[in-house]
Amino acid sequence: KCRTGPLDIVFVIDSSRSVRPFEFETMRRFMIDIIGNLDVGPNATRVGVIQYSSQVQNIFSLKTFFTWADMEKAINSIIPLAQGTMTGLAIQYVMNVAFTTQEGARPPHKKIPRIAIIVTDGRPQDRVTEVATQARNAGIEIYAVGIQRADMNSLRAMASPPLEEHVFLVESFELIQQFGRQFQDKLCGVDMCVEREHGCQHSCISIPGSFYCECNPGYRLNVDGKTCSPIDACADGRHGCQHQCVSVRGSYSCRCRPGYYLGQNKRSCIMIDYCSFGNHSCQHECVSIPNGHYCRCRSGYTLQPDSKSCRATDLCNGVDHGCEFKCVSTEGSYHCMCPEGQQLQADGKTCSKCGAGHVDLVMVIDGSKSVRPQNFELVKQFVNRIVDLLDVSPHGTRVGLVQYSSRVRTEFPLNKYHSADEIKKAVMDVEYMEKGTMTGLALKHMVEHSFSELEGARPLSHNIPRIGLVFTDGRSQDDITEWARRAKESGIVMFAVGVGKAVEEELRAIASEPVEQHFSYSADFTTMTHLVENFSLNICPEEGKGETEIRSPCECEALVQFQTNTVAILQSLTEKNILWTLCPSHCLAPAVSLTHSLAQMTARLEDLEKQIANKK
């Protein structure tokens, strides 16, 4: 066999109609005999076969088969095309497709000879000179084998120089098989790797008339072309190893420092969680560190000499707690308490009456499109009227504002502003959302976010009242029941204020008990300012009793003021009653408001009369 080194050989076989069946069979034997004497394989000689007539057909490419048996089977399965003789087209295919690396040809730097053997029996029907020149310039060595009627000028135009070694004319198909054995000698020569001292450190690769050296995988060839050096895959810094890169035969692996293990991506390192082994015996907390762990106690506890157990301290006795009234020890901590009827201040130590106005107040206002821009400005004025009643300061009352429509937006949280002027300016800068009415979604947002310590609410242990005021002008487009219930269960005192087409049933569902003290309604936006007074009376339980207003019931000024206010409210209610009488089919909501307001006024008058009688 020919063992002078690897070759890339492509047979280009003429299967035009002029080639008779028995002649085509002779071409098959010609190819099979030559291939049978080659050392074929992926690292030796690779073989491809194409046939052509008026078109080109790839039988198998250089990467398809690597055994003689597979190639013989494929060659014996060829069906001739039996059309014209487009030899130039076939050479173009050889250059552009057959000898590409995608089809299995070795890269040019490997210096593997590329050989095309063209076998034809006729004159080409297209031009071959120019395309053959391009193919030769591309490094393809062309052998032109003509049979019987082949045109010698065309063969010479295709073949590589020297022509006497690359152009052959066989007189008959009967002689081509005998010619094949002679042609074999053209592809074989002296094995330079065997006959000479090549000096290659790893591998010597023979090519016709020469040789070259190759290195084993993981090594690169040095500039002397013979010796090899290991490839340091870590040197370029692109390995991505978090801790250490270890170079191994042209590749690399990542390694972690002690106390860490390699992650699934084989690059990052994860600290070993020694606490997860379950044998740490820590009473409270186990903390993992590289190469070990240590025990830690919760706040208010001290780690004992055994470095595992913890002991709590009565902090009320052991520290200067500063509680004004009473210090209560808890596990690892403590908190201050105030007498009944007093509230714990924001400092968590001093006490104050509810009347001082120390509350966390979040107002949730309706910004749906039914409110309309001009009325939304009245809503903002209503909010600022409430702010005017409050003692706003970091340690006093804190105010937050939420607007909702089809979505919910926190305009400012409880810890944003620290004075009434700042809050009122921020309120007037609020932009109207103008979409749907998702009251349930707004309640959810208030419960989960607005009264969180992250947004400025004081801890529940401080006993600062949490008050939510929901303002709406219409029916909610989602369910409010669940989140209205959750708000009250979480300790938020809920006030509901309705205007216009607000639904009384929904307002009552939002309001805390007793509902009558936490639910207000106004027929329209222009007359809702009287609701501010109701809110101020009910915001604190002590103030809501009205005791301040009746301590001196016989004082003339107090009675006159009370009478004046009562007459004014009754007059307003009478005017609304007249309007409702004129348009009963369009004023259902004002009628509800009128009835409710009259009931409230009657109840208030009766209560005041009883209290005055008892005082006497």
Coordinates of C-alpha atoms in Angstrom, one line a residue:
K1 CA 0.0 0.0 0.0
C2 CA 0.9 3.6 -0.5
R3 CA 2.2 4.8 2.9
T4 CA 4.0 8.0 2.1
G5 CA 1.7 10.1 4.2
P6 CA -1.9 11.5 4.2
L7 CA -3.6 12.8 1.1
D8 CA -7.0 14.4 0.3
I9 CA -8.1 12.8 -3.0
V10 CA -11.3 13.6 -4.9
F11 CA -12.2 11.5 -8.0
V12 CA -14.2 13.5 -10.6
I13 CA -15.9 10.9 -12.9
D14 CA -17.5 11.7 -16.3
S15 CA -20.9 10.0 -16.4
S16 CA -22.2 11.7 -19.6
R17 CA -24.4 9.9 -22.1
S18 CA -21.4 9.0 -24.3
V19 CA -20.1 6.7 -21.6
R20 CA -21.6 3.3 -22.2
P21 CA -22.6 1.1 -19.2
F22 CA -19.7 -1.4 -19.5
E23 CA -17.3 1.6 -19.8
F24 CA -18.7 3.1 -16.6
E25 CA -18.2 -0.2 -14.9
T26 CA -14.5 0.0 -15.9
M27 CA -14.3 3.5 -14.3
R28 CA -15.7 1.9 -11.1
R29 CA -12.9 -0.7 -11.1
F30 CA -10.3 2.0 -11.8
M31 CA -11.3 4.0 -8.6
I32 CA -11.7 0.9 -6.4
D33 CA -8.3 -0.5 -7.4
I34 CA -6.5 2.8 -6.6
I35 CA -8.4 3.3 -3.3
G36 CA -7.6 -0.3 -2.4
N37 CA -3.9 0.5 -2.5
L38 CA -4.1 3.6 -0.3
D39 CA -3.7 3.8 3.4
V40 CA -7.2 5.3 4.1
G41 CA -8.3 6.7 7.4
P42 CA -9.2 9.9 9.2
N43 CA -5.5 10.7 9.9
A44 CA -4.2 9.1 6.7
T45 CA -5.6 9.5 3.2
R46 CA -9.2 10.7 2.8
V47 CA -11.1 10.1 -0.4
G48 CA -14.2 11.7 -2.0
V49 CA -16.0 10.9 -5.2
I50 CA -18.2 13.1 -7.4
Q51 CA -19.7 12.4 -10.9
Y52 CA -20.8 14.9 -13.4
S53 CA -22.6 15.3 -16.8
S54 CA -24.8 18.4 -17.2
Q55 CA -24.8 18.7 -13.4
V56 CA -22.6 17.7 -10.5
Q57 CA -23.5 15.0 -7.9
N58 CA -21.6 14.3 -4.7
I59 CA -21.3 10.6 -4.2
F60 CA -19.4 10.9 -0.9
S61 CA -17.2 13.6 0.6
L62 CA -13.8 13.5 2.2
K63 CA -15.4 13.2 5.7
T64 CA -18.0 10.5 4.9
F65 CA -16.1 7.2 4.9
F66 CA -12.7 6.0 6.3
T67 CA -12.7 2.4 5.4
W68 CA -12.0 0.8 2.0
A69 CA -15.2 -1.4 2.3
D70 CA -17.5 1.5 2.8
M71 CA -16.0 3.4 -0.1
E72 CA -16.3 0.3 -2.5
K73 CA -20.0 -0.1 -1.5
A74 CA -20.8 3.5 -2.3
I75 CA -18.9 3.4 -5.6
N76 CA -20.7 0.3 -6.7
S77 CA -24.1 2.0 -5.9
I78 CA -23.5 5.0 -8.3
I79 CA -26.2 5.4 -11.0
P80 CA -24.7 7.3 -14.1
L81 CA -26.4 10.7 -14.9
A82 CA -26.2 10.1 -18.7
Q83 CA -26.5 13.8 -19.8
G84 CA -24.0 16.4 -21.2
T85 CA -20.3 17.0 -20.4
M86 CA -19.9 20.1 -18.1
T87 CA -16.3 19.5 -17.0
G88 CA -15.8 23.1 -16.0
L89 CA -18.8 23.0 -13.7
A90 CA -17.3 19.9 -12.1
I91 CA -14.0 21.6 -11.4
Q92 CA -15.8 24.6 -10.0
Y93 CA -17.6 22.3 -7.5
V94 CA -14.3 20.6 -6.6
M95 CA -12.8 24.0 -5.7
N96 CA -15.7 25.6 -4.0
V97 CA -17.2 22.6 -2.1
A98 CA -15.3 19.3 -2.2
F99 CA -12.0 20.6 -0.8
T100 CA -13.5 22.8 2.0
T101 CA -12.9 21.9 5.6
Q102 CA -16.7 21.6 6.0
E103 CA -16.6 18.7 3.6
G104 CA -13.6 17.1 5.4
A105 CA -10.5 18.6 3.8
R106 CA -7.7 19.2 6.2
P107 CA -6.8 22.9 6.8
P108 CA -4.1 24.4 4.5
H109 CA -1.6 24.8 7.4
K110 CA -1.6 21.0 7.8
K111 CA 0.1 20.9 4.3
I112 CA -1.9 17.8 3.3
P113 CA -1.8 17.6 -0.5
R114 CA -5.1 18.1 -2.3
I115 CA -5.4 16.0 -5.4
A116 CA -8.3 15.9 -8.0
I117 CA -8.3 13.0 -10.5
I118 CA -10.6 13.9 -13.5
V119 CA -11.6 11.0 -15.7
T120 CA -13.4 11.9 -19.0
D121 CA -14.1 10.4 -22.4
G122 CA -15.2 13.5 -24.3
R123 CA -14.7 17.2 -25.1
P124 CA -16.1 19.6 -22.4
Q125 CA -19.3 21.5 -23.3
D126 CA -18.2 24.5 -21.2
R127 CA -14.9 26.4 -20.6
V128 CA -12.4 24.8 -18.4
T129 CA -9.2 26.8 -18.8
E130 CA -10.0 29.7 -16.4
V131 CA -11.7 27.6 -13.7
A132 CA -8.9 25.0 -13.8
T133 CA -6.3 27.8 -13.3
Q134 CA -8.2 29.1 -10.3
A135 CA -8.4 25.6 -8.8
R136 CA -4.6 25.1 -9.2
N137 CA -3.9 28.5 -7.7
A138 CA -6.0 27.4 -4.7
G139 CA -3.6 24.6 -4.1
I140 CA -5.4 21.7 -5.8
E141 CA -3.1 19.3 -7.8
I142 CA -5.1 18.2 -10.9
Y143 CA -4.5 14.9 -12.8
A144 CA -6.4 14.7 -16.1
V145 CA -7.1 11.2 -17.5
G146 CA -8.7 11.1 -20.9
I147 CA -10.2 7.9 -22.5
Q148 CA -10.7 7.2 -26.2
R149 CA -12.5 10.3 -27.6
A150 CA -11.1 12.8 -25.0
D151 CA -9.7 16.1 -26.3
M152 CA -6.0 16.4 -25.5
N153 CA -6.0 20.2 -25.5
S154 CA -8.8 20.2 -22.9
L155 CA -6.8 17.7 -20.8
R156 CA -3.7 19.9 -20.9
A157 CA -5.8 23.0 -20.0
M158 CA -7.0 21.2 -16.8
A159 CA -3.9 19.5 -15.6
S160 CA -1.2 20.8 -13.2
P161 CA 2.4 21.2 -14.4
P162 CA 4.5 19.5 -15.4
L163 CA 2.0 18.2 -17.9
E164 CA 3.9 15.1 -18.7
E165 CA 3.3 13.9 -15.1
H166 CA -0.3 15.0 -14.9
V167 CA -1.9 14.3 -18.3
F168 CA -2.7 10.8 -19.5
L169 CA -4.6 9.5 -22.5
V170 CA -5.8 5.9 -22.4
E171 CA -6.7 4.4 -25.8
S172 CA -9.6 2.2 -24.5
F173 CA -11.6 1.5 -21.5
E174 CA -10.2 -2.0 -21.4
L175 CA -6.7 -0.5 -20.6
I176 CA -7.8 1.9 -17.9
Q177 CA -7.8 -0.8 -15.2
Q178 CA -4.2 -1.6 -16.2
F179 CA -3.4 2.1 -16.2
G180 CA -4.7 2.4 -12.7
R181 CA -2.0 0.2 -11.3
Q182 CA 0.6 2.4 -13.1
F183 CA -1.1 5.6 -11.9
Q184 CA -0.8 4.3 -8.3
D185 CA 3.0 4.9 -8.5
K186 CA 2.3 8.6 -9.2
L187 CA 0.6 8.9 -5.8
C188 CA 3.3 7.1 -3.9
G189 CA 6.9 7.9 -3.2
V190 CA 9.5 7.7 -0.6
D191 CA 8.3 7.8 3.1
M192 CA 10.5 10.6 4.4
C193 CA 9.6 9.8 8.0
V194 CA 11.0 6.3 7.6
E195 CA 13.9 7.0 5.2
R196 CA 15.3 10.1 7.0
E197 CA 16.2 11.2 10.5
H198 CA 13.2 13.6 11.0
G199 CA 13.9 14.8 14.6
C200 CA 10.2 15.2 15.5
Q201 CA 9.7 15.0 19.2
H202 CA 6.2 13.6 19.0
S203 CA 5.0 12.6 15.5
C204 CA 6.3 12.8 11.9
I205 CA 3.8 13.2 9.1
S206 CA 4.9 12.2 5.6
I207 CA 3.8 14.1 2.5
P208 CA 5.0 13.4 -1.1
G209 CA 8.6 14.4 -1.2
S210 CA 8.7 15.8 2.4
F211 CA 7.4 15.6 5.9
Y212 CA 6.5 17.8 8.9
C213 CA 6.2 17.4 12.7
E214 CA 3.1 17.4 14.8
C215 CA 2.7 17.5 18.6
N216 CA 0.4 15.4 20.8
P217 CA -2.9 17.0 22.1
G218 CA -2.2 19.5 24.8
Y219 CA 1.2 20.5 23.3
R220 CA 2.2 23.1 20.8
L221 CA 5.0 23.0 18.2
N222 CA 8.0 25.2 19.0
V223 CA 9.5 27.6 16.4
D224 CA 12.2 24.9 15.5
G225 CA 9.3 22.9 13.9
K226 CA 10.4 19.7 15.8
T227 CA 10.1 20.0 19.6
C228 CA 6.9 20.4 21.6
S229 CA 5.9 22.4 24.7
P230 CA 2.9 21.9 27.0
I231 CA 0.1 24.4 26.4
D232 CA -0.7 26.4 29.5
A233 CA -4.5 26.8 29.2
C234 CA -4.5 29.0 32.4
A235 CA -2.1 31.6 31.1
D236 CA -4.5 33.6 29.0
G237 CA -6.7 34.4 32.1
R238 CA -9.9 33.4 30.4
H239 CA -10.5 30.2 32.4
G240 CA -13.0 31.7 34.8
C241 CA -11.9 29.8 37.8
Q242 CA -12.9 31.6 41.1
H243 CA -9.9 30.3 43.1
Q244 CA -7.2 28.3 41.3
C245 CA -6.7 27.2 37.7
V246 CA -4.7 24.0 37.1
S247 CA -3.3 23.4 33.5
V248 CA -3.5 19.8 32.3
R249 CA -2.2 18.8 28.8
G250 CA -3.6 21.8 26.9
S251 CA -6.7 22.0 28.9
Y252 CA -7.4 23.1 32.5
S253 CA -9.4 22.4 35.6
C254 CA -10.5 24.6 38.4
R255 CA -9.6 23.9 42.0
C256 CA -10.9 25.5 45.3
R257 CA -9.1 26.5 48.4
P258 CA -9.5 24.4 51.6
G259 CA -13.0 24.8 53.1
Y260 CA -14.7 25.2 49.7
Y261 CA -16.0 22.8 47.1
L262 CA -16.4 23.2 43.3
G263 CA -19.8 24.2 42.1
Q264 CA -21.8 22.6 39.2
N265 CA -20.4 25.0 36.7
K266 CA -16.9 23.6 37.6
R267 CA -15.6 27.2 38.0
S268 CA -17.2 28.8 41.1
C269 CA -16.3 27.7 44.7
I270 CA -18.9 27.3 47.4
M271 CA -18.0 27.4 51.1
I272 CA -18.6 24.1 52.9
D273 CA -21.5 24.5 55.3
Y274 CA -20.1 22.7 58.3
C275 CA -23.3 23.6 60.3
S276 CA -25.4 21.4 57.9
F277 CA -23.6 18.3 59.2
G278 CA -25.8 18.4 62.3
N279 CA -23.1 17.8 64.9
H280 CA -22.3 21.3 66.0
S281 CA -24.4 21.2 69.3
C282 CA -24.9 25.0 69.3
Q283 CA -27.9 26.0 71.5
H284 CA -28.9 29.0 69.3
E285 CA -27.1 29.5 66.0
C286 CA -24.3 27.8 64.2
V287 CA -22.1 30.0 61.8
S288 CA -20.0 28.3 59.1
I289 CA -16.5 29.6 58.3
P290 CA -13.8 28.1 56.0
N291 CA -12.4 25.0 57.7
G292 CA -14.9 25.0 60.5
H293 CA -17.7 26.7 62.4
Y294 CA -18.5 28.6 65.6
C295 CA -21.6 29.1 67.9
R296 CA -23.5 32.4 68.2
C297 CA -26.2 33.4 70.6
R298 CA -29.3 35.5 69.8
S299 CA -29.5 39.1 70.8
G300 CA -29.7 39.5 74.6
Y301 CA -27.8 36.2 75.3
T302 CA -24.2 35.5 76.2
L303 CA -22.1 32.6 75.0
Q304 CA -21.0 30.4 77.8
P305 CA -17.5 29.0 78.4
D306 CA -18.4 25.8 76.7
S307 CA -18.7 27.9 73.4
K308 CA -22.0 26.2 72.7
S309 CA -24.7 27.1 75.3
C310 CA -26.3 30.5 75.8
R311 CA -27.6 32.3 78.9
A312 CA -30.2 35.1 78.9
T313 CA -29.9 38.2 81.1
D314 CA -32.8 40.1 82.8
L315 CA -32.1 43.3 80.9
C316 CA -34.5 45.2 83.0
N317 CA -32.2 44.7 86.0
G318 CA -28.9 44.6 84.2
V319 CA -29.2 47.7 81.9
D320 CA -30.3 51.3 82.2
H321 CA -33.6 50.7 80.3
G322 CA -34.9 54.2 80.8
C323 CA -38.6 53.1 80.8
E324 CA -40.8 55.9 82.2
F325 CA -43.4 53.6 83.7
K326 CA -42.5 49.9 83.5
C327 CA -39.8 47.6 82.0
V328 CA -40.9 44.2 80.9
S329 CA -38.2 41.5 80.2
T330 CA -38.6 39.2 77.3
E331 CA -36.3 36.4 76.0
G332 CA -33.1 38.1 75.2
S333 CA -34.6 41.6 75.2
Y334 CA -37.0 44.0 76.9
H335 CA -39.7 46.6 76.1
C336 CA -41.3 49.5 78.0
M337 CA -45.0 49.7 78.9
C338 CA -47.3 52.6 79.8
P339 CA -50.3 52.9 82.1
E340 CA -53.7 52.1 80.6
G341 CA -55.0 55.0 78.5
Q342 CA -51.4 56.2 77.7
Q343 CA -49.4 55.6 74.6
L344 CA -45.7 54.7 74.3
Q345 CA -43.8 57.5 72.6
A346 CA -41.6 56.9 69.5
D347 CA -38.5 56.8 71.7
G348 CA -39.9 53.5 73.1
K349 CA -39.5 54.7 76.7
T350 CA -41.7 57.7 77.6
C351 CA -45.5 57.7 77.7
S352 CA -48.1 60.2 76.4
K353 CA -51.8 60.6 76.2
C354 CA -53.5 59.6 72.9
G355 CA -54.6 63.3 72.7
A356 CA -51.0 64.2 71.8
G357 CA -51.9 62.9 68.3
H358 CA -49.1 60.4 68.0
V359 CA -50.3 58.0 65.3
D360 CA -49.2 56.5 62.0
L361 CA -51.7 57.6 59.4
V362 CA -51.9 56.3 55.9
M363 CA -54.5 57.9 53.6
V364 CA -55.5 55.9 50.5
I365 CA -57.2 58.1 47.9
D366 CA -59.2 57.1 44.8
G367 CA -57.5 58.3 41.6
S368 CA -60.0 56.7 39.2
K369 CA -61.3 58.4 36.1
S370 CA -64.7 58.9 37.6
V371 CA -63.3 61.3 40.1
R372 CA -62.3 63.8 37.4
P373 CA -59.4 66.2 37.5
Q374 CA -61.2 69.2 39.2
N375 CA -62.6 66.9 41.9
F376 CA -59.2 65.3 42.5
E377 CA -57.9 68.7 43.4
L378 CA -60.7 69.0 46.0
V379 CA -59.6 65.5 47.3
K380 CA -56.1 66.8 47.8
Q381 CA -57.5 69.9 49.7
F382 CA -59.5 67.5 51.9
V383 CA -56.3 65.5 52.7
N384 CA -54.5 68.7 53.6
R385 CA -57.4 69.8 55.9
I386 CA -56.8 66.5 57.8
V387 CA -53.0 67.2 57.9
D388 CA -53.7 70.6 59.5
L389 CA -55.4 68.8 62.5
L390 CA -52.4 66.6 63.2
D391 CA -49.2 67.1 65.2
V392 CA -46.8 66.0 62.5
S393 CA -43.2 65.2 63.6
P394 CA -40.8 62.3 63.5
H395 CA -41.8 61.4 67.0
G396 CA -45.4 62.5 66.8
T397 CA -47.8 61.8 63.9
R398 CA -46.4 60.3 60.7
V399 CA -48.4 60.6 57.5
G400 CA -48.2 58.5 54.3
L401 CA -50.2 58.8 51.1
V402 CA -51.2 56.1 48.6
Q403 CA -53.2 56.7 45.3
Y404 CA -54.9 53.9 43.4
S405 CA -56.8 53.4 40.2
S406 CA -56.2 50.3 38.1
R407 CA -52.9 50.0 39.9
V408 CA -51.5 51.3 43.2
R409 CA -48.8 53.9 43.7
T410 CA -47.2 55.1 47.0
E411 CA -47.0 58.9 46.7
F412 CA -44.9 59.1 49.9
P413 CA -44.4 56.7 52.8
L414 CA -44.7 57.4 56.5
N415 CA -41.0 58.2 56.9
K416 CA -40.7 60.6 53.9
Y417 CA -41.7 63.9 55.4
H418 CA -41.4 65.3 59.0
S419 CA -43.6 68.4 59.0
A420 CA -47.1 69.4 58.0
D421 CA -45.8 71.9 55.4
E422 CA -43.7 69.3 53.7
I423 CA -46.6 66.9 53.5
K424 CA -49.1 69.5 52.2
K425 CA -46.7 70.5 49.5
A426 CA -46.2 66.9 48.5
V427 CA -49.9 66.3 48.4
M428 CA -50.5 69.2 46.0
D429 CA -47.8 67.9 43.7
V430 CA -49.5 64.5 43.4
E431 CA -50.5 63.7 39.7
Y432 CA -53.9 62.3 39.0
M433 CA -53.8 58.6 37.7
E434 CA -57.2 58.6 36.0
K435 CA -58.0 54.9 35.4
G436 CA -60.0 52.1 37.1
T437 CA -61.1 51.5 40.7
M438 CA -59.2 48.6 42.3
T439 CA -59.9 49.3 46.0
G440 CA -59.2 45.8 47.0
L441 CA -55.7 46.0 45.5
A442 CA -55.1 49.3 47.3
L443 CA -56.1 47.7 50.6
K444 CA -53.7 44.9 50.0
H445 CA -50.9 47.3 49.2
M446 CA -51.6 49.3 52.4
V447 CA -51.5 46.2 54.6
E448 CA -48.4 44.6 53.0
H449 CA -46.3 47.7 52.4
S450 CA -47.6 51.1 53.8
F451 CA -47.6 50.0 57.4
S452 CA -44.2 48.2 57.2
E453 CA -41.3 49.4 59.3
L454 CA -39.4 49.7 56.1
E455 CA -41.7 52.5 55.0
G456 CA -41.7 54.2 58.4
A457 CA -44.3 52.6 60.6
R458 CA -43.3 52.4 64.2
P459 CA -43.0 48.8 65.7
L460 CA -46.2 47.4 67.2
S461 CA -44.4 47.2 70.5
H462 CA -44.4 51.0 70.7
N463 CA -48.2 51.0 70.8
I464 CA -48.5 53.8 68.2
P465 CA -52.0 53.6 66.7
R466 CA -52.1 52.7 63.1
I467 CA -54.9 54.4 61.2
G468 CA -55.9 53.8 57.6
L469 CA -58.2 56.3 55.8
V470 CA -59.7 55.0 52.5
F471 CA -61.3 57.6 50.2
T472 CA -63.4 56.5 47.3
D473 CA -66.1 57.8 44.9
G474 CA -67.5 54.6 43.4
R475 CA -67.9 50.8 43.4
S476 CA -64.7 48.8 43.5
Q477 CA -63.8 46.7 40.4
D478 CA -62.3 44.0 42.6
D479 CA -63.2 42.3 45.9
I480 CA -62.4 44.3 49.0
T481 CA -63.7 41.8 51.6
E482 CA -60.5 39.8 52.3
W483 CA -58.1 42.7 52.6
A484 CA -60.5 44.9 54.5
R485 CA -60.7 42.1 57.1
R486 CA -56.9 41.6 57.1
A487 CA -56.3 45.3 57.7
K488 CA -58.4 45.3 60.8
E489 CA -57.0 42.0 62.0
S490 CA -53.5 43.4 61.7
G491 CA -54.4 46.2 64.2
I492 CA -55.1 49.0 61.7
V493 CA -58.0 51.2 62.7
M494 CA -59.9 51.7 59.3
F495 CA -61.9 54.8 58.3
A496 CA -63.9 54.8 55.1
V497 CA -64.9 58.0 53.4
G498 CA -67.3 57.9 50.4
V499 CA -68.3 60.6 48.0
G500 CA -70.9 60.6 45.2
K501 CA -71.5 57.1 43.8
A502 CA -69.5 55.3 46.6
V503 CA -71.3 52.1 47.7
E504 CA -72.3 52.2 51.4
E505 CA -72.0 48.4 51.7
E506 CA -68.3 48.6 50.7
L507 CA -67.6 51.5 52.9
R508 CA -69.1 49.7 55.9
A509 CA -67.0 46.6 55.1
I510 CA -63.8 48.7 55.2
A511 CA -64.7 50.6 58.4
S512 CA -63.6 49.4 61.8
E513 CA -66.1 48.8 64.7
P514 CA -68.2 50.6 65.7
V515 CA -68.9 51.3 62.0
E516 CA -70.9 54.4 62.6
Q517 CA -67.8 56.1 64.1
H518 CA -65.5 55.0 61.2
F519 CA -67.7 55.5 58.2
S520 CA -68.6 58.9 56.5
Y521 CA -70.3 59.9 53.3
S522 CA -70.8 63.1 51.3
A523 CA -73.1 63.6 48.4
D524 CA -70.5 65.4 46.3
F525 CA -66.9 66.7 46.5
T526 CA -67.8 70.3 47.2
T527 CA -69.6 69.5 50.5
M528 CA -67.3 66.9 51.9
T529 CA -65.3 69.3 54.1
H530 CA -67.6 68.6 57.1
L531 CA -66.2 65.0 57.1
V532 CA -62.9 66.4 58.4
E533 CA -64.5 67.1 61.8
N534 CA -65.9 63.6 62.1
F535 CA -62.5 62.2 61.4
S536 CA -60.7 64.4 64.0
L537 CA -63.2 63.3 66.7
N538 CA -62.8 59.6 66.0
I539 CA -59.1 59.4 65.3
C540 CA -58.3 58.8 69.0
P541 CA -60.7 57.0 71.3
E542 CA -60.3 59.6 74.1
E543 CA -61.1 62.4 71.7
G544 CA -64.0 60.5 70.1
K545 CA -66.0 60.4 73.3
G546 CA -66.5 64.2 73.0
E547 CA -65.7 64.7 76.7
T548 CA -63.8 67.9 76.0
E549 CA -66.9 69.5 74.4
I550 CA -69.2 69.0 77.4
R551 CA -67.0 69.6 80.4
S552 CA -68.7 73.0 80.9
P553 CA -72.1 72.5 79.3
C554 CA -73.6 75.6 80.9
E555 CA -71.1 78.0 79.5
C556 CA -72.9 80.4 77.3
E557 CA -70.2 80.4 74.5
A558 CA -70.2 76.7 74.3
L559 CA -74.0 76.4 74.0
V560 CA -74.2 79.2 71.4
Q561 CA -71.4 77.6 69.3
F562 CA -73.1 74.2 69.5
Q563 CA -76.5 75.7 68.5
T564 CA -74.9 77.6 65.6
N565 CA -73.2 74.5 64.2
T566 CA -76.3 72.4 64.6
V567 CA -78.5 75.0 62.7
A568 CA -75.9 75.2 59.9
I569 CA -75.7 71.5 59.4
L570 CA -79.5 71.1 59.5
Q571 CA -79.8 73.9 56.9
S572 CA -77.3 72.1 54.6
L573 CA -79.2 68.9 55.0
T574 CA -82.5 70.6 54.2
E575 CA -81.1 72.1 51.0
K576 CA -79.9 68.6 49.9
N577 CA -83.3 67.2 50.6
I578 CA -84.9 69.8 48.3
L579 CA -82.5 68.9 45.5
W580 CA -83.2 65.2 45.9
T581 CA -87.0 65.8 45.8
L582 CA -86.5 67.6 42.4
C583 CA -84.6 64.7 40.8
P584 CA -85.4 61.5 42.6
S585 CA -84.5 59.3 39.6
H586 CA -80.9 60.6 39.4
C587 CA -80.0 61.3 43.1
L588 CA -80.1 57.9 44.8
A589 CA -76.6 58.4 46.3
P590 CA -77.5 61.8 47.9
A591 CA -80.6 60.3 49.4
V592 CA -78.5 57.7 51.1
S593 CA -76.2 60.4 52.3
L594 CA -79.1 62.5 53.6
T595 CA -80.6 59.6 55.6
H596 CA -77.3 58.6 57.0
S597 CA -76.3 62.2 58.0
L598 CA -79.7 62.8 59.7
A599 CA -79.3 59.6 61.6
Q600 CA -75.8 60.6 62.7
M601 CA -77.0 64.0 63.8
T602 CA -79.9 62.6 65.8
A603 CA -77.7 60.1 67.5
R604 CA -75.2 62.8 68.4
L605 CA -77.9 65.1 69.9
E606 CA -79.4 62.4 72.0
D607 CA -76.0 61.4 73.3
L608 CA -75.1 64.9 74.2
E609 CA -78.4 65.4 76.0
K610 CA -77.9 62.3 78.1
Q611 CA -74.3 63.3 79.0
I612 CA -75.4 66.8 80.1
A613 CA -78.2 65.3 82.2
N614 CA -75.8 62.9 83.9
K615 CA -73.3 65.8 84.6
K616 CA -76.0 67.8 86.3

